[in-house]
Amino acid sequence: MAVPATLWQPGMRITDTRLNAKDYQAGVVLVSFTSQTSHTQAVTFPEPFPVAPVMGVEIASGSGVTGRFEARPISVNATGFTLFVLLTDSSEGADTWASQPVHWTARMPTT
């Protein structure tokens, strides 16, 4: 698990935790739903960020029904986000997913 990096301040002590800290986190969400054209799922970061991070998500498969869907993060805040998966062509009709992996990454915004 990656811990968000601390901005160095004068007088801070060097510790193992601070030396190994990262400014990003990543994970995989297994998504399942039945007969839907869109789906949302709450995701909590393993460690909270000090501010809302910059996000990216990717559906880890392009085969079968997943090839017609896209994913994006919505409602991003310091503790998590909502994964939004939607069918790109609603004329295709509803589909079903069973434990489809969606990868996410989150990093501290740059100033």
CSV table of N, CA, C and O in Angstrom, one decimal:
chain,number,residue,atom,x,y,z
A,1,MET,N,0.9,-1.2,0.0
A,1,MET,CA,0.0,0.0,0.0
A,1,MET,C,0.9,1.2,0.0
A,1,MET,O,1.8,1.3,0.8
A,2,ALA,N,0.6,2.2,-0.8
A,2,ALA,CA,1.3,3.4,-0.9
A,2,ALA,C,0.7,4.5,0.0
A,2,ALA,O,-0.5,4.6,0.1
A,3,VAL,N,1.6,5.2,0.7
A,3,VAL,CA,1.1,6.2,1.6
A,3,VAL,C,1.5,7.6,0.9
A,3,VAL,O,2.6,7.7,0.4
A,4,PRO,N,0.5,8.5,0.9
A,4,PRO,CA,0.8,9.8,0.3
A,4,PRO,C,2.0,10.5,0.9
A,4,PRO,O,2.2,10.4,2.1
A,5,ALA,N,2.8,11.0,0.1
A,5,ALA,CA,4.1,11.6,0.5
A,5,ALA,C,3.7,12.9,1.3
A,5,ALA,O,2.7,13.6,1.1
A,6,THR,N,4.6,13.2,2.2
A,6,THR,CA,4.5,14.4,3.0
A,6,THR,C,5.3,15.5,2.4
A,6,THR,O,6.4,15.3,2.0
A,7,LEU,N,4.8,16.7,2.3
A,7,LEU,CA,5.6,17.9,1.8
A,7,LEU,C,6.6,18.2,2.9
A,7,LEU,O,6.2,18.3,4.1
A,8,TRP,N,7.8,18.2,2.6
A,8,TRP,CA,8.9,18.4,3.6
A,8,TRP,C,8.8,19.8,4.2
A,8,TRP,O,8.6,20.8,3.4
A,9,GLN,N,8.9,19.9,5.5
A,9,GLN,CA,8.9,21.1,6.2
A,9,GLN,C,10.2,21.3,7.0
A,9,GLN,O,10.8,20.2,7.4
A,10,PRO,N,10.7,22.5,7.2
A,10,PRO,CA,11.9,22.6,8.0
A,10,PRO,C,11.7,22.0,9.4
A,10,PRO,O,10.7,22.1,10.0
A,11,GLY,N,12.7,21.2,9.9
A,11,GLY,CA,12.7,20.6,11.2
A,11,GLY,C,12.1,19.2,11.2
A,11,GLY,O,12.0,18.6,12.2
A,12,MET,N,11.6,18.7,10.1
A,12,MET,CA,11.0,17.4,10.0
A,12,MET,C,12.1,16.3,10.2
A,12,MET,O,13.2,16.5,9.7
A,13,ARG,N,11.7,15.3,10.9
A,13,ARG,CA,12.7,14.2,11.1
A,13,ARG,C,12.5,13.2,10.0
A,13,ARG,O,11.4,12.9,9.5
A,14,ILE,N,13.6,12.6,9.6
A,14,ILE,CA,13.6,11.6,8.5
A,14,ILE,C,13.2,10.2,9.2
A,14,ILE,O,13.9,9.8,10.2
A,15,THR,N,12.1,9.6,8.7
A,15,THR,CA,11.7,8.3,9.2
A,15,THR,C,11.5,7.4,8.1
A,15,THR,O,11.4,7.8,6.9
A,16,ASP,N,11.5,6.1,8.4
A,16,ASP,CA,11.2,5.1,7.3
A,16,ASP,C,9.9,5.3,6.6
A,16,ASP,O,9.9,5.2,5.4
A,17,THR,N,8.9,5.7,7.3
A,17,THR,CA,7.6,6.0,6.7
A,17,THR,C,7.7,7.1,5.7
A,17,THR,O,7.2,7.0,4.6
A,18,ARG,N,8.4,8.2,6.1
A,18,ARG,CA,8.5,9.4,5.2
A,18,ARG,C,9.4,9.0,4.0
A,18,ARG,O,9.1,9.5,2.9
A,19,LEU,N,10.4,8.3,4.2
A,19,LEU,CA,11.3,7.9,3.1
A,19,LEU,C,10.6,7.0,2.1
A,19,LEU,O,10.9,7.1,0.9
A,20,ASN,N,9.8,6.1,2.5
A,20,ASN,CA,9.1,5.2,1.6
A,20,ASN,C,7.7,5.7,1.1
A,20,ASN,O,7.0,5.0,0.4
A,21,ALA,N,7.4,6.9,1.5
A,21,ALA,CA,6.1,7.5,1.1
A,21,ALA,C,6.0,7.8,-0.4
A,21,ALA,O,7.0,8.1,-1.0
A,22,LYS,N,4.9,7.6,-0.9
A,22,LYS,CA,4.6,7.9,-2.3
A,22,LYS,C,3.5,8.9,-2.5
A,22,LYS,O,2.7,9.1,-1.5
A,23,ASP,N,3.5,9.6,-3.6
A,23,ASP,CA,2.4,10.6,-3.8
A,23,ASP,C,1.3,10.0,-4.6
A,23,ASP,O,0.5,10.7,-5.2
A,24,TYR,N,1.3,8.6,-4.7
A,24,TYR,CA,0.3,8.0,-5.5
A,24,TYR,C,-0.2,6.7,-4.8
A,24,TYR,O,0.4,6.2,-3.9
A,25,GLN,N,-1.4,6.3,-5.2
A,25,GLN,CA,-2.0,5.0,-4.8
A,25,GLN,C,-2.6,4.4,-6.0
A,25,GLN,O,-3.0,5.1,-7.0
A,26,ALA,N,-2.8,3.1,-6.0
A,26,ALA,CA,-3.4,2.4,-7.1
A,26,ALA,C,-4.1,1.1,-6.6
A,26,ALA,O,-3.8,0.6,-5.5
A,27,GLY,N,-5.1,0.7,-7.4
A,27,GLY,CA,-5.8,-0.5,-7.0
A,27,GLY,C,-6.7,-1.1,-8.1
A,27,GLY,O,-6.7,-0.6,-9.2
A,28,VAL,N,-7.4,-2.1,-7.8
A,28,VAL,CA,-8.3,-2.8,-8.7
A,28,VAL,C,-9.6,-3.0,-8.0
A,28,VAL,O,-9.7,-3.4,-6.9
A,29,VAL,N,-10.7,-2.7,-8.8
A,29,VAL,CA,-12.0,-2.9,-8.3
A,29,VAL,C,-12.7,-4.0,-9.2
A,29,VAL,O,-12.6,-3.9,-10.4
A,30,LEU,N,-13.2,-5.0,-8.5
A,30,LEU,CA,-14.0,-6.0,-9.3
A,30,LEU,C,-15.4,-5.5,-9.4
A,30,LEU,O,-16.1,-5.3,-8.4
A,31,VAL,N,-15.9,-5.4,-10.6
A,31,VAL,CA,-17.2,-4.8,-10.9
A,31,VAL,C,-18.2,-5.9,-11.4
A,31,VAL,O,-17.9,-6.6,-12.3
A,32,SER,N,-19.3,-6.0,-10.7
A,32,SER,CA,-20.4,-6.9,-11.1
A,32,SER,C,-21.7,-6.2,-11.1
A,32,SER,O,-22.0,-5.3,-10.2
A,33,PHE,N,-22.5,-6.4,-12.1
A,33,PHE,CA,-23.9,-5.9,-12.2
A,33,PHE,C,-24.7,-6.8,-13.1
A,33,PHE,O,-24.1,-7.5,-14.0
A,34,THR,N,-26.0,-6.7,-13.1
A,34,THR,CA,-26.9,-7.5,-13.9
A,34,THR,C,-27.8,-6.6,-14.7
A,34,THR,O,-28.5,-5.7,-14.1
A,35,SER,N,-27.8,-6.7,-16.0
A,35,SER,CA,-28.7,-6.1,-16.9
A,35,SER,C,-28.8,-4.6,-16.7
A,35,SER,O,-29.9,-4.0,-16.4
A,36,GLN,N,-27.7,-3.9,-16.9
A,36,GLN,CA,-27.6,-2.4,-16.7
A,36,GLN,C,-26.9,-1.8,-17.9
A,36,GLN,O,-26.0,-2.4,-18.5
A,37,THR,N,-27.2,-0.5,-18.1
A,37,THR,CA,-26.4,0.3,-19.1
A,37,THR,C,-25.4,1.2,-18.4
A,37,THR,O,-24.5,1.7,-19.1
A,38,SER,N,-25.5,1.3,-17.1
A,38,SER,CA,-24.5,2.1,-16.3
A,38,SER,C,-24.5,1.5,-14.9
A,38,SER,O,-25.4,0.9,-14.4
A,39,HIS,N,-23.4,1.8,-14.2
A,39,HIS,CA,-23.2,1.3,-12.8
A,39,HIS,C,-22.3,2.2,-12.1
A,39,HIS,O,-21.3,2.7,-12.7
A,40,THR,N,-22.5,2.4,-10.8
A,40,THR,CA,-21.6,3.2,-10.0
A,40,THR,C,-21.2,2.3,-8.8
A,40,THR,O,-22.0,1.5,-8.3
A,41,GLN,N,-20.0,2.6,-8.3
A,41,GLN,CA,-19.5,1.8,-7.2
A,41,GLN,C,-18.5,2.7,-6.4
A,41,GLN,O,-17.6,3.2,-7.0
A,42,ALA,N,-18.7,2.8,-5.1
A,42,ALA,CA,-17.9,3.6,-4.2
A,42,ALA,C,-16.6,2.9,-4.0
A,42,ALA,O,-16.5,1.7,-3.8
A,43,VAL,N,-15.5,3.7,-4.0
A,43,VAL,CA,-14.1,3.1,-3.8
A,43,VAL,C,-13.5,4.0,-2.7
A,43,VAL,O,-13.5,5.3,-2.9
A,44,THR,N,-12.9,3.4,-1.7
A,44,THR,CA,-12.2,4.2,-0.7
A,44,THR,C,-10.7,4.0,-0.8
A,44,THR,O,-10.3,2.8,-1.0
A,45,PHE,N,-9.9,5.0,-0.8
A,45,PHE,CA,-8.5,4.9,-0.9
A,45,PHE,C,-7.9,4.2,0.4
A,45,PHE,O,-8.5,4.4,1.5
A,46,PRO,N,-6.9,3.3,0.2
A,46,PRO,CA,-6.3,2.7,1.4
A,46,PRO,C,-5.8,3.7,2.4
A,46,PRO,O,-6.0,3.4,3.6
A,47,GLU,N,-5.3,4.8,2.0
A,47,GLU,CA,-4.8,5.9,2.9
A,47,GLU,C,-5.4,7.2,2.3
A,47,GLU,O,-5.3,7.5,1.1
A,48,PRO,N,-6.0,8.0,3.2
A,48,PRO,CA,-6.6,9.3,2.7
A,48,PRO,C,-5.4,10.2,2.1
A,48,PRO,O,-4.3,10.2,2.6
A,49,PHE,N,-5.8,11.0,1.1
A,49,PHE,CA,-4.9,12.0,0.6
A,49,PHE,C,-5.2,13.3,1.4
A,49,PHE,O,-6.2,13.5,1.9
A,50,PRO,N,-4.2,14.3,1.4
A,50,PRO,CA,-4.5,15.6,2.1
A,50,PRO,C,-5.5,16.4,1.3
A,50,PRO,O,-6.2,17.2,1.9
A,51,VAL,N,-5.6,16.2,0.0
A,51,VAL,CA,-6.5,16.9,-0.9
A,51,VAL,C,-7.0,15.9,-1.9
A,51,VAL,O,-6.5,14.8,-2.1
A,52,ALA,N,-8.0,16.3,-2.7
A,52,ALA,CA,-8.6,15.4,-3.7
A,52,ALA,C,-7.5,15.1,-4.8
A,52,ALA,O,-6.9,16.0,-5.3
A,53,PRO,N,-7.2,13.8,-5.1
A,53,PRO,CA,-6.1,13.5,-6.1
A,53,PRO,C,-6.6,13.6,-7.5
A,53,PRO,O,-7.8,13.7,-7.8
A,54,VAL,N,-5.6,13.6,-8.4
A,54,VAL,CA,-5.9,13.4,-9.8
A,54,VAL,C,-6.0,11.9,-10.1
A,54,VAL,O,-5.2,11.1,-9.6
A,55,MET,N,-7.1,11.6,-10.8
A,55,MET,CA,-7.5,10.2,-11.0
A,55,MET,C,-7.4,9.7,-12.4
A,55,MET,O,-7.5,10.4,-13.4
A,56,GLY,N,-7.3,8.4,-12.5
A,56,GLY,CA,-7.4,7.7,-13.8
A,56,GLY,C,-8.0,6.3,-13.6
A,56,GLY,O,-7.7,5.7,-12.5
A,57,VAL,N,-8.8,5.8,-14.5
A,57,VAL,CA,-9.4,4.4,-14.4
A,57,VAL,C,-9.3,3.8,-15.7
A,57,VAL,O,-9.4,4.5,-16.8
A,58,GLU,N,-9.2,2.5,-15.7
A,58,GLU,CA,-9.2,1.7,-17.0
A,58,GLU,C,-9.9,0.4,-16.8
A,58,GLU,O,-9.6,-0.3,-15.8
A,59,ILE,N,-10.7,0.0,-17.7
A,59,ILE,CA,-11.3,-1.4,-17.7
A,59,ILE,C,-10.2,-2.3,-18.2
A,59,ILE,O,-9.6,-2.1,-19.2
A,60,ALA,N,-9.9,-3.3,-17.4
A,60,ALA,CA,-8.8,-4.2,-17.7
A,60,ALA,C,-9.0,-5.2,-18.8
A,60,ALA,O,-8.1,-6.0,-19.1
A,61,SER,N,-10.2,-5.2,-19.4
A,61,SER,CA,-10.5,-6.2,-20.4
A,61,SER,C,-11.2,-5.5,-21.6
A,61,SER,O,-11.9,-4.5,-21.4
A,62,GLY,N,-11.0,-6.0,-22.8
A,62,GLY,CA,-11.7,-5.4,-24.0
A,62,GLY,C,-12.5,-6.5,-24.7
A,62,GLY,O,-13.1,-6.2,-25.7
A,63,SER,N,-12.6,-7.6,-24.0
A,63,SER,CA,-13.3,-8.7,-24.7
A,63,SER,C,-14.8,-8.8,-24.2
A,63,SER,O,-15.1,-8.3,-23.2
A,64,GLY,N,-15.6,-9.4,-25.0
A,64,GLY,CA,-17.0,-9.6,-24.7
A,64,GLY,C,-17.7,-8.2,-24.5
A,64,GLY,O,-17.4,-7.2,-25.2
A,65,VAL,N,-18.6,-8.2,-23.5
A,65,VAL,CA,-19.4,-7.0,-23.3
A,65,VAL,C,-18.6,-5.8,-22.8
A,65,VAL,O,-19.0,-4.6,-23.0
A,66,THR,N,-17.4,-6.0,-22.2
A,66,THR,CA,-16.6,-4.9,-21.6
A,66,THR,C,-16.1,-4.0,-22.7
A,66,THR,O,-15.9,-2.8,-22.5
A,67,GLY,N,-16.0,-4.5,-23.9
A,67,GLY,CA,-15.5,-3.7,-25.0
A,67,GLY,C,-16.4,-2.6,-25.4
A,67,GLY,O,-16.0,-1.6,-26.1
A,68,ARG,N,-17.6,-2.6,-25.0
A,68,ARG,CA,-18.6,-1.5,-25.4
A,68,ARG,C,-18.8,-0.5,-24.2
A,68,ARG,O,-19.7,0.3,-24.3
A,69,PHE,N,-18.1,-0.7,-23.1
A,69,PHE,CA,-18.2,0.2,-22.0
A,69,PHE,C,-17.0,1.1,-21.8
A,69,PHE,O,-15.9,0.8,-22.3
A,70,GLU,N,-17.2,2.2,-21.1
A,70,GLU,CA,-16.1,3.0,-20.7
A,70,GLU,C,-16.2,3.3,-19.2
A,70,GLU,O,-17.3,3.0,-18.6
A,71,ALA,N,-15.1,3.7,-18.5
A,71,ALA,CA,-15.2,4.0,-17.1
A,71,ALA,C,-14.5,5.3,-16.8
A,71,ALA,O,-13.6,5.7,-17.5
A,72,ARG,N,-15.0,6.0,-15.7
A,72,ARG,CA,-14.4,7.2,-15.3
A,72,ARG,C,-14.6,7.4,-13.8
A,72,ARG,O,-15.6,6.9,-13.3
A,73,PRO,N,-13.7,8.2,-13.2
A,73,PRO,CA,-13.9,8.5,-11.8
A,73,PRO,C,-14.8,9.7,-11.6
A,73,PRO,O,-14.7,10.7,-12.4
A,74,ILE,N,-15.8,9.7,-10.7
A,74,ILE,CA,-16.6,10.9,-10.4
A,74,ILE,C,-16.6,11.1,-8.9
A,74,ILE,O,-16.2,10.2,-8.2
A,75,SER,N,-17.0,12.3,-8.5
A,75,SER,CA,-17.1,12.6,-7.1
A,75,SER,C,-15.8,12.3,-6.3
A,75,SER,O,-15.8,11.7,-5.2
A,76,VAL,N,-14.7,12.7,-6.9
A,76,VAL,CA,-13.4,12.4,-6.3
A,76,VAL,C,-13.2,13.4,-5.1
A,76,VAL,O,-13.4,14.6,-5.2
A,77,ASN,N,-12.7,12.8,-4.0
A,77,ASN,CA,-12.4,13.6,-2.8
A,77,ASN,C,-11.1,13.0,-2.1
A,77,ASN,O,-10.6,12.0,-2.7
A,78,ALA,N,-10.7,13.5,-1.0
A,78,ALA,CA,-9.5,13.0,-0.4
A,78,ALA,C,-9.5,11.6,0.1
A,78,ALA,O,-8.5,10.9,0.3
A,79,THR,N,-10.7,11.0,0.4
A,79,THR,CA,-10.8,9.7,0.9
A,79,THR,C,-11.3,8.6,-0.1
A,79,THR,O,-11.2,7.4,0.2
A,80,GLY,N,-11.7,9.0,-1.3
A,80,GLY,CA,-12.1,8.1,-2.3
A,80,GLY,C,-12.8,8.7,-3.5
A,80,GLY,O,-12.7,9.9,-3.7
A,81,PHE,N,-13.5,7.9,-4.2
A,81,PHE,CA,-14.2,8.3,-5.4
A,81,PHE,C,-15.3,7.3,-5.8
A,81,PHE,O,-15.4,6.3,-5.2
A,82,THR,N,-16.1,7.7,-6.7
A,82,THR,CA,-17.1,6.8,-7.3
A,82,THR,C,-16.7,6.4,-8.7
A,82,THR,O,-16.4,7.3,-9.5
A,83,LEU,N,-16.7,5.1,-8.9
A,83,LEU,CA,-16.4,4.6,-10.2
A,83,LEU,C,-17.7,4.5,-11.0
A,83,LEU,O,-18.7,4.0,-10.5
A,84,PHE,N,-17.6,5.1,-12.2
A,84,PHE,CA,-18.8,5.2,-13.0
A,84,PHE,C,-18.5,4.4,-14.3
A,84,PHE,O,-17.6,4.8,-15.0
A,85,VAL,N,-19.2,3.4,-14.5
A,85,VAL,CA,-19.1,2.5,-15.7
A,85,VAL,C,-20.3,2.7,-16.6
A,85,VAL,O,-21.4,2.6,-16.1
A,86,LEU,N,-20.1,3.0,-17.9
A,86,LEU,CA,-21.3,3.2,-18.7
A,86,LEU,C,-21.2,2.6,-20.1
A,86,LEU,O,-20.0,2.5,-20.6
A,87,LEU,N,-22.3,2.2,-20.7
A,87,LEU,CA,-22.3,1.6,-22.0
A,87,LEU,C,-22.2,2.8,-23.0
A,87,LEU,O,-22.8,3.8,-22.8
A,88,THR,N,-21.3,2.7,-24.0
A,88,THR,CA,-21.0,3.8,-24.9
A,88,THR,C,-22.1,3.9,-25.9
A,88,THR,O,-22.2,5.0,-26.5
A,89,ASP,N,-22.8,2.9,-26.2
A,89,ASP,CA,-23.9,3.0,-27.2
A,89,ASP,C,-25.2,2.3,-26.6
A,89,ASP,O,-25.3,1.1,-26.6
A,90,SER,N,-26.0,3.2,-26.0
A,90,SER,CA,-27.2,2.7,-25.3
A,90,SER,C,-28.2,2.0,-26.2
A,90,SER,O,-29.1,1.2,-25.8
A,91,SER,N,-28.1,2.1,-27.6
A,91,SER,CA,-29.0,1.4,-28.5
A,91,SER,C,-28.6,-0.1,-28.4
A,91,SER,O,-29.4,-1.0,-28.9
A,92,GLU,N,-27.5,-0.5,-27.9
A,92,GLU,CA,-27.1,-1.9,-27.8
A,92,GLU,C,-27.9,-2.7,-26.7
A,92,GLU,O,-27.9,-3.9,-26.7
A,93,GLY,N,-28.5,-2.0,-25.7
A,93,GLY,CA,-29.2,-2.6,-24.7
A,93,GLY,C,-28.3,-2.9,-23.5
A,93,GLY,O,-27.1,-2.8,-23.5
A,94,ALA,N,-29.0,-3.4,-22.4
A,94,ALA,CA,-28.3,-3.6,-21.1
A,94,ALA,C,-27.4,-4.8,-21.2
A,94,ALA,O,-27.6,-5.7,-22.0
A,95,ASP,N,-26.4,-4.9,-20.3
A,95,ASP,CA,-25.4,-6.0,-20.3
A,95,ASP,C,-25.2,-6.4,-18.8
A,95,ASP,O,-25.6,-5.7,-17.9
A,96,THR,N,-24.5,-7.5,-18.6
A,96,THR,CA,-24.2,-8.0,-17.3
A,96,THR,C,-22.7,-8.2,-17.2
A,96,THR,O,-22.1,-8.7,-18.1
A,97,TRP,N,-22.1,-7.8,-16.1
A,97,TRP,CA,-20.7,-8.0,-15.8
A,97,TRP,C,-20.6,-8.9,-14.5
A,97,TRP,O,-21.4,-8.8,-13.6
A,98,ALA,N,-19.6,-9.8,-14.5
A,98,ALA,CA,-19.3,-10.6,-13.3
A,98,ALA,C,-17.8,-10.5,-13.0
A,98,ALA,O,-17.0,-11.0,-13.7
A,99,SER,N,-17.5,-9.8,-11.9
A,99,SER,CA,-16.2,-9.6,-11.4
A,99,SER,C,-15.2,-9.1,-12.5
A,99,SER,O,-14.1,-9.7,-12.6
A,100,GLN,N,-15.5,-8.1,-13.2
A,100,GLN,CA,-14.6,-7.5,-14.2
A,100,GLN,C,-13.7,-6.5,-13.5
A,100,GLN,O,-14.1,-5.6,-12.8
A,101,PRO,N,-12.4,-6.7,-13.7
A,101,PRO,CA,-11.4,-5.8,-13.1
A,101,PRO,C,-11.4,-4.4,-13.7
A,101,PRO,O,-11.3,-4.3,-15.0
A,102,VAL,N,-11.4,-3.4,-12.9
A,102,VAL,CA,-11.2,-2.0,-13.3
A,102,VAL,C,-10.1,-1.4,-12.5
A,102,VAL,O,-10.2,-1.4,-11.3
A,103,HIS,N,-9.0,-1.0,-13.1
A,103,HIS,CA,-7.8,-0.5,-12.4
A,103,HIS,C,-8.0,1.0,-12.2
A,103,HIS,O,-8.5,1.7,-13.0
A,104,TRP,N,-7.5,1.5,-11.1
A,104,TRP,CA,-7.5,2.9,-10.8
A,104,TRP,C,-6.1,3.4,-10.3
A,104,TRP,O,-5.4,2.6,-9.7
A,105,THR,N,-5.8,4.6,-10.6
A,105,THR,CA,-4.6,5.3,-10.0
A,105,THR,C,-5.0,6.7,-9.5
A,105,THR,O,-5.9,7.3,-10.1
A,106,ALA,N,-4.4,7.1,-8.5
A,106,ALA,CA,-4.6,8.4,-7.9
A,106,ALA,C,-3.3,9.0,-7.5
A,106,ALA,O,-2.4,8.3,-6.9
A,107,ARG,N,-3.1,10.2,-7.8
A,107,ARG,CA,-1.8,10.9,-7.4
A,107,ARG,C,-2.1,12.3,-6.9
A,107,ARG,O,-3.1,12.9,-7.3
A,108,MET,N,-1.2,12.8,-6.1
A,108,MET,CA,-1.3,14.2,-5.7
A,108,MET,C,-1.3,15.1,-6.8
A,108,MET,O,-0.5,14.9,-7.8
A,109,PRO,N,-2.1,16.2,-6.9
A,109,PRO,CA,-2.0,17.1,-7.9
A,109,PRO,C,-0.7,17.9,-7.8
A,109,PRO,O,-0.2,18.2,-6.8
A,110,THR,N,-0.2,18.3,-9.0
A,110,THR,CA,1.0,19.2,-9.0
A,110,THR,C,0.6,20.6,-9.0
A,110,THR,O,-0.5,21.0,-9.5
A,111,THR,N,1.4,21.4,-8.4
A,111,THR,CA,1.0,22.9,-8.3
A,111,THR,C,1.8,23.7,-9.3
A,111,THR,O,2.7,23.3,-9.9
